[in-house]
Coordinates of C-alpha atoms and ligand atoms in Angstrom, one line a residue:
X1 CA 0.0 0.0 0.0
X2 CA 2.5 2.5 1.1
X3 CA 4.5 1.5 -2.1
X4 CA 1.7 1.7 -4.5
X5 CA 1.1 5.3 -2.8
X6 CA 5.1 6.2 -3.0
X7 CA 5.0 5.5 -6.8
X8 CA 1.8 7.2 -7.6
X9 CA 2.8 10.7 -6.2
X10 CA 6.5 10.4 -7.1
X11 CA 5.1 10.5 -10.9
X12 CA 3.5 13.7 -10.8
X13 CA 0.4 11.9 -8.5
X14 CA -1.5 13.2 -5.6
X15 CA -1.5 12.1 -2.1
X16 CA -4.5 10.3 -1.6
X17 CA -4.9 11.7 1.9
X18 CA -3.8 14.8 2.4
X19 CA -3.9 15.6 -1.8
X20 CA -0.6 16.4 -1.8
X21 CA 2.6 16.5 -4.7
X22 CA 5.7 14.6 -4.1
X23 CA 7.5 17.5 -3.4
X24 CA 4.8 18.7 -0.8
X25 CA 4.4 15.3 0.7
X26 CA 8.1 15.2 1.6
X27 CA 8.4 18.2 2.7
X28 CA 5.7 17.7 5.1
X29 CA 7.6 14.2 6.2
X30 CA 10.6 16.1 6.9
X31 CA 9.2 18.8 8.3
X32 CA 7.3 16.4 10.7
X33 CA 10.8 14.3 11.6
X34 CA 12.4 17.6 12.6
X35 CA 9.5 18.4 15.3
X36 CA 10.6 15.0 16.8
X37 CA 13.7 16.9 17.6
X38 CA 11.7 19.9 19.7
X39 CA 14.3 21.5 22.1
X40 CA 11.6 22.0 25.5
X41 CA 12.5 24.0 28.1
X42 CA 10.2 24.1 30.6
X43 CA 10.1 26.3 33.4
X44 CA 8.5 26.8 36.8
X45 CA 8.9 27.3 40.4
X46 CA 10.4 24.2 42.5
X47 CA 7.3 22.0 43.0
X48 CA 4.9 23.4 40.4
X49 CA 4.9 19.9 38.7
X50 CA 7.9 20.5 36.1
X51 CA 9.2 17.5 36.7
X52 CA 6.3 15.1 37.0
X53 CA 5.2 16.8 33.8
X54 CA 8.9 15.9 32.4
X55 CA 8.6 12.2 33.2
X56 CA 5.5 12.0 31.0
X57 CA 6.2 14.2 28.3
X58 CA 9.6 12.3 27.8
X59 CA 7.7 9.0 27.7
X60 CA 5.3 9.9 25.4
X61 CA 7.3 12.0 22.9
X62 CA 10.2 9.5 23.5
X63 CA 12.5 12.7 24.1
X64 CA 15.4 12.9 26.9
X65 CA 15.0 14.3 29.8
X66 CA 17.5 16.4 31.3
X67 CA 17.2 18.1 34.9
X68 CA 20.2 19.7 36.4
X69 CA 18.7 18.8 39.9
X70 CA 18.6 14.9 39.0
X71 CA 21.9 15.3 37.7
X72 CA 23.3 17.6 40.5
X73 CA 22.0 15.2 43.4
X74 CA 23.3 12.3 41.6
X75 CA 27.1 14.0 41.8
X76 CA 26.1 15.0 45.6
X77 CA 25.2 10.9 46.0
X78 CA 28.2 9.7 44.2
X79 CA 30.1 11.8 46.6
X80 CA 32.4 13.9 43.8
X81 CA 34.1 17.4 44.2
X82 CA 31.4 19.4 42.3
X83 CA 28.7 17.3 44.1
X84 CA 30.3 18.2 47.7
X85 CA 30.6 21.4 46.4
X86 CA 27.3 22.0 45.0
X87 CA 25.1 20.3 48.3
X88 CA 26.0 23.3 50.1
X89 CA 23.9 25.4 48.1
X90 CA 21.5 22.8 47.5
X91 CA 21.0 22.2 51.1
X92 CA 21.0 26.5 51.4
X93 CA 18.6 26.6 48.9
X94 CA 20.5 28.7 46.5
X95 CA 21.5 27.8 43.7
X96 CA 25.1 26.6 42.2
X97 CA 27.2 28.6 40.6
X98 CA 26.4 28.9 36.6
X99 CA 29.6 27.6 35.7
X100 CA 29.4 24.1 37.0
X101 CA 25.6 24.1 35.4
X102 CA 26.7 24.9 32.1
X103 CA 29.5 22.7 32.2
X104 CA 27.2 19.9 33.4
X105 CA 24.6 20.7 30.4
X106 CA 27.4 21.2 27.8
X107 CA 28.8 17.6 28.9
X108 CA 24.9 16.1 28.5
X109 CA 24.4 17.5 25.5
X110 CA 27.7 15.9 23.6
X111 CA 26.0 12.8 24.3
X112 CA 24.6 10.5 21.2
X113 CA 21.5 10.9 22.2
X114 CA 21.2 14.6 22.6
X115 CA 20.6 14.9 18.7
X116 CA 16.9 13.6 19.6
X117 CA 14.3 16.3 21.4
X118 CA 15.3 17.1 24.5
X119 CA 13.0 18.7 27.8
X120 CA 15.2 20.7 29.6
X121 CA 14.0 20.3 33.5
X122 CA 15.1 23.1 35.9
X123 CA 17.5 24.7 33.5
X124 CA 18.2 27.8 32.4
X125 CA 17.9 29.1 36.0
X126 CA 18.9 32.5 35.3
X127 CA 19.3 34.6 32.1
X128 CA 23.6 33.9 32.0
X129 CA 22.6 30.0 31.6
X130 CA 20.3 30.7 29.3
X131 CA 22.4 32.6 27.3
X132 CA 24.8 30.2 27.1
X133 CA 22.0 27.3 26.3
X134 CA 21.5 29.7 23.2
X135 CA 25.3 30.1 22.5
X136 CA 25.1 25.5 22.3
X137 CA 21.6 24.6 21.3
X138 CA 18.4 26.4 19.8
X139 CA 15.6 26.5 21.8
X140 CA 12.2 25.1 20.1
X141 CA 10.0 26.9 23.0
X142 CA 9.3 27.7 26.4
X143 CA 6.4 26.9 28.6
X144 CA 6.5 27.9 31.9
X145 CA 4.0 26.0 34.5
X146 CA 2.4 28.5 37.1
X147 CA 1.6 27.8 40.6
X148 CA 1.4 30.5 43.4
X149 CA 4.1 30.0 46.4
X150 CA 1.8 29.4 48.9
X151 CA 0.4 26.5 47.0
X152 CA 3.9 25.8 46.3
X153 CA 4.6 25.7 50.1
X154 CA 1.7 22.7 50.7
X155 CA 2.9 20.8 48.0
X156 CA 6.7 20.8 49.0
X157 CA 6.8 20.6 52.6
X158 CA 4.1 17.8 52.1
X159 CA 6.4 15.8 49.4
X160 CA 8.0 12.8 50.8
X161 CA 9.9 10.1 48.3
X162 CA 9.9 6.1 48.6
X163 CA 13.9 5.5 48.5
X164 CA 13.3 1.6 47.4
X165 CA 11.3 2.7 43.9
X166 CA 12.0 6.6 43.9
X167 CA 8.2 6.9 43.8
X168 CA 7.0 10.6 45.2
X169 CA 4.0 10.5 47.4
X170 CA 2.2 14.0 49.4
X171 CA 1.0 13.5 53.0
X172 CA -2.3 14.7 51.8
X173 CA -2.4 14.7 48.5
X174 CA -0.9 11.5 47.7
X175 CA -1.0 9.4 50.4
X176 CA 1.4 6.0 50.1
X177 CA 0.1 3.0 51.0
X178 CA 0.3 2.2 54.6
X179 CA 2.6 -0.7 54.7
X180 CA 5.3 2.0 53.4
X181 CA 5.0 4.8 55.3
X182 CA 7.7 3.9 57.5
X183 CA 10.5 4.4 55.1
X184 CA 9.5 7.0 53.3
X185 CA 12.1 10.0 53.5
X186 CA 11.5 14.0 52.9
X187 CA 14.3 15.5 50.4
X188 CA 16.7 17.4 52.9
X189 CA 15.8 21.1 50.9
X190 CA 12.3 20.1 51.4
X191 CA 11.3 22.1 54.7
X192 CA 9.1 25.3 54.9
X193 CA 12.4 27.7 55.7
X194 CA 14.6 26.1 52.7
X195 CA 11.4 26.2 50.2
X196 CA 10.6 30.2 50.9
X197 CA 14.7 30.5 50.2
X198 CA 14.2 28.9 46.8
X199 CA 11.2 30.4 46.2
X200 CA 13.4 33.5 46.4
X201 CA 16.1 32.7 44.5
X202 CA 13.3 31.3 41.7
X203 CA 11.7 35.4 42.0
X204 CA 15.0 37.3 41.8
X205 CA 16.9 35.0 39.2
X206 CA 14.8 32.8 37.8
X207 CA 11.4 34.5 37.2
X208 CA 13.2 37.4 34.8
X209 CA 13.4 34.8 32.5
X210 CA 9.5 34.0 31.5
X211 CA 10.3 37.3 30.5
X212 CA 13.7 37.2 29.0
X213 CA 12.0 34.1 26.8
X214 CA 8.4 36.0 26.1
X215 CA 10.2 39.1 24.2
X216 CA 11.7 36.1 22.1
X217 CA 8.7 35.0 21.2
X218 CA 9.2 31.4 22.8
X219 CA 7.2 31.7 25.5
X220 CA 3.9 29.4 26.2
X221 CA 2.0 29.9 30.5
X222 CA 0.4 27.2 31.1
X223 CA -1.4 27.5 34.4
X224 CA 0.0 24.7 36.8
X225 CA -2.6 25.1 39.6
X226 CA -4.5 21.7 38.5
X227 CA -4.4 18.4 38.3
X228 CA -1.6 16.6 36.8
X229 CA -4.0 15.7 34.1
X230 CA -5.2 18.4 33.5
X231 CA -1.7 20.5 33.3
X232 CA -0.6 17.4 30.9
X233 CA -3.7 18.2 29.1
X234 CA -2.3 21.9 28.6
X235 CA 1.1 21.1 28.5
X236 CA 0.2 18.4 25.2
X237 CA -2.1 21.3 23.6
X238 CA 1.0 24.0 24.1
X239 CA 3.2 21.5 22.3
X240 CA 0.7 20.3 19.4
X241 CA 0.3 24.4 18.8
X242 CA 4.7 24.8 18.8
X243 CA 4.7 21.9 16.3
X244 CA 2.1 23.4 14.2
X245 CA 3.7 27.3 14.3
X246 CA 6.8 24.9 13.2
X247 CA 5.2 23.4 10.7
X248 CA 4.0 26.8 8.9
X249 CA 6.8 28.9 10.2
X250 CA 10.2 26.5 9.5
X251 CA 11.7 26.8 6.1
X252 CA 11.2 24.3 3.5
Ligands
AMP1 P1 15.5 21.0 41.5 O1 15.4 19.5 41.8 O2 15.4 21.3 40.1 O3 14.6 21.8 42.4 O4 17.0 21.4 42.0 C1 17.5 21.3 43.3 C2 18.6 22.2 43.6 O5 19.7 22.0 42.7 C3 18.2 23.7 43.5 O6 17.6 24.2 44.6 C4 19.6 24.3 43.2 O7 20.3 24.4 44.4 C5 20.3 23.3 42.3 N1 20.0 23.5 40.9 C6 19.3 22.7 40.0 N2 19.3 23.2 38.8 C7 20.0 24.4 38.8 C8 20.4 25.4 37.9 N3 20.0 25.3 36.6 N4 21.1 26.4 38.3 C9 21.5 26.5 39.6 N5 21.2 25.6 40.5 C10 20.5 24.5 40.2

C-alpha cells in the first residue's frame, strides 16, 4: 500500500490523503521528523509539577530528559568534588554557581543521544545559563507551569519520596500505602524555611526569564494550579500548537 502510494505521487500523483505533490508530501515528512527533535525547556517554580510533567512528556514524545537537579544530586550521592561542592547550596537553597551548570549541560548534550528532542528540566535558572543554552543549542519553546508560592509551600513541605522505587508520594495529597509509610524519607531542601529561600532565588533569578523568553517570542504559560491531568492536558495542547507554528513557520 505504502508502495503503491510512493510510486503514484513520485510521478506527478496526488497524495491520496492529504492531496498532496511529491514534493509537498516530503516536505511535510521532513518537516514532521524535525518536530521529533523539539528542544523543550520548561520552566516553573520548585514543585509546580515541572518534573512530573517531564517524566510524562519524555515517555510519550520518547524525548530525553535532562534536569540539572537529578543530575546535581546524583554527583552530591556519588560523593564527587562538584557534588560536595554544590550540596551546600543545594541544602541552602541557593542555587550553584552557573559555571558548574553549564559545564554539566554542555557535557549532556555531547551525548549521542542529545541529537533527539530534548525537555530541559530546571534549566536555564537565570538569564547567564540561558544565554549560554543559546550560544550550544536552539531553543524550540518555552512553557512555563504557574503555581502561586503558597500553593507551592503545601505541595513541597508535604512531598516525601519512597527510597526503594523513587516513587513521590504528598501526605495529603498522595497518600502512600500504609505498609510503606515507614520508610518514606523527605528531600533534605524540602522544609518550609529552605522552600521560601528557593522560592526567592526562583523570584529574583529565575522568574526574569519568563520574560527574557516571552520578548523572544518562545514563551507558552500554562497555568499549573491543576491536576496533573489536566496541566498534561495543557502542556500536550502547548506542544501540538509549537509543532504546528513549526510546521507553517520553519523553512522548507
Ligand atoms: P531541583 O530539583 O530542580 O529543584 O534542583 C534542586 C537544587 O539544585 C536547586 O535548589 C539548586 O540548588 C540546584 N540546581 C538545580 N538546577 C540548577 C540550575 N539550573 N542552576 C543552579 N542551581 C540549580
Amino acid at each position: 500500500m505504502y508502495k503503491r502510494q510512493h510510486k503514484k505521487i513520485s510521478t506527478g500523483g496526488r497524495d491520496e490523503k492529504f492531496g498532496l505533490s511529491f514534493n509537498e508530501f516530503t516536505t511535510l515528512c521532513k518537516k514532521i521528523n524535525e518536530m521529533k527533535n523539539l528542544r523543550l525547556v520548561i520552566l516553573g517554580r520548585q514543585g509546580s509539577g515541572k518534573g512530573t510533567q517531564c517524566l510524562r512528556l519524555s515517555e510519550l514524545y520518547r524525548t530525553i530528559h535532562i534536569s540539572t537537579g537529578d543530575m546535581l544530586r546524583a554527583a552530591v550521592k556519588a560523593g564527587s568534588p562538584m557534588g560536595l561542592a554544590a550540596k551546600e547550596y543545594m541544602d541552602a537553597g541557593l542555587l550553584v554557581s552557573d559555571e558548574v551548570i553549564i559545564g554539566l549541560i554542555e557535557e549532556r548534550l555531547q551525548n549521542d543521544d542529545a541529537g533527539q528532542g530534548v525537555l530541559f528540566d530546571g534549566f536555564p535558572r537565570s538569564i547567564p545559563q540561558a544565554e549560554s543554552l543559546e550560544v550550544i543549542a536552539t531553543v524550540s519553546s518555552v512553557i512555563s507551569i504557574e503555581v502561586p508560592d503558597d500553593a507551592i509551600v503545601d505541595r513541597i513541605v508535604g512531598r516525601r519520596m519512597d527510597p526503594e522505587t523513587g516513587e513521590i508520594y504528598h501526605v495529603s495529597f498522595k497518600p502512600a500505602p500504609t505498609e510503606i509509610q515507614d520508610r518514606l524519607v523527605q528531600r533534605p531542601d524540602d522544609t518550609e524555611e529552605t522552600v521560601r529561600a528557593r522560592l526567592g532565588a526562583y523570584h529574583t533569578q529565575t522568574a526574569p526569564l519568563a520574560d527574557w523568553y516571552s520578548e523572544r517570542g518562545l514563551l507558552i504559560r500554562i497555568d499549573g494550579d491543576a491536576s496533573i491531568e489536566q496541566v498534561g492536558a495543557s502542556v500536550e495542547e502547548a506542544i501540538a500548537s509549537i509543532s504546528c507554528c513549526l510546521l507553517y513557520t520553519s523553512d522548507a
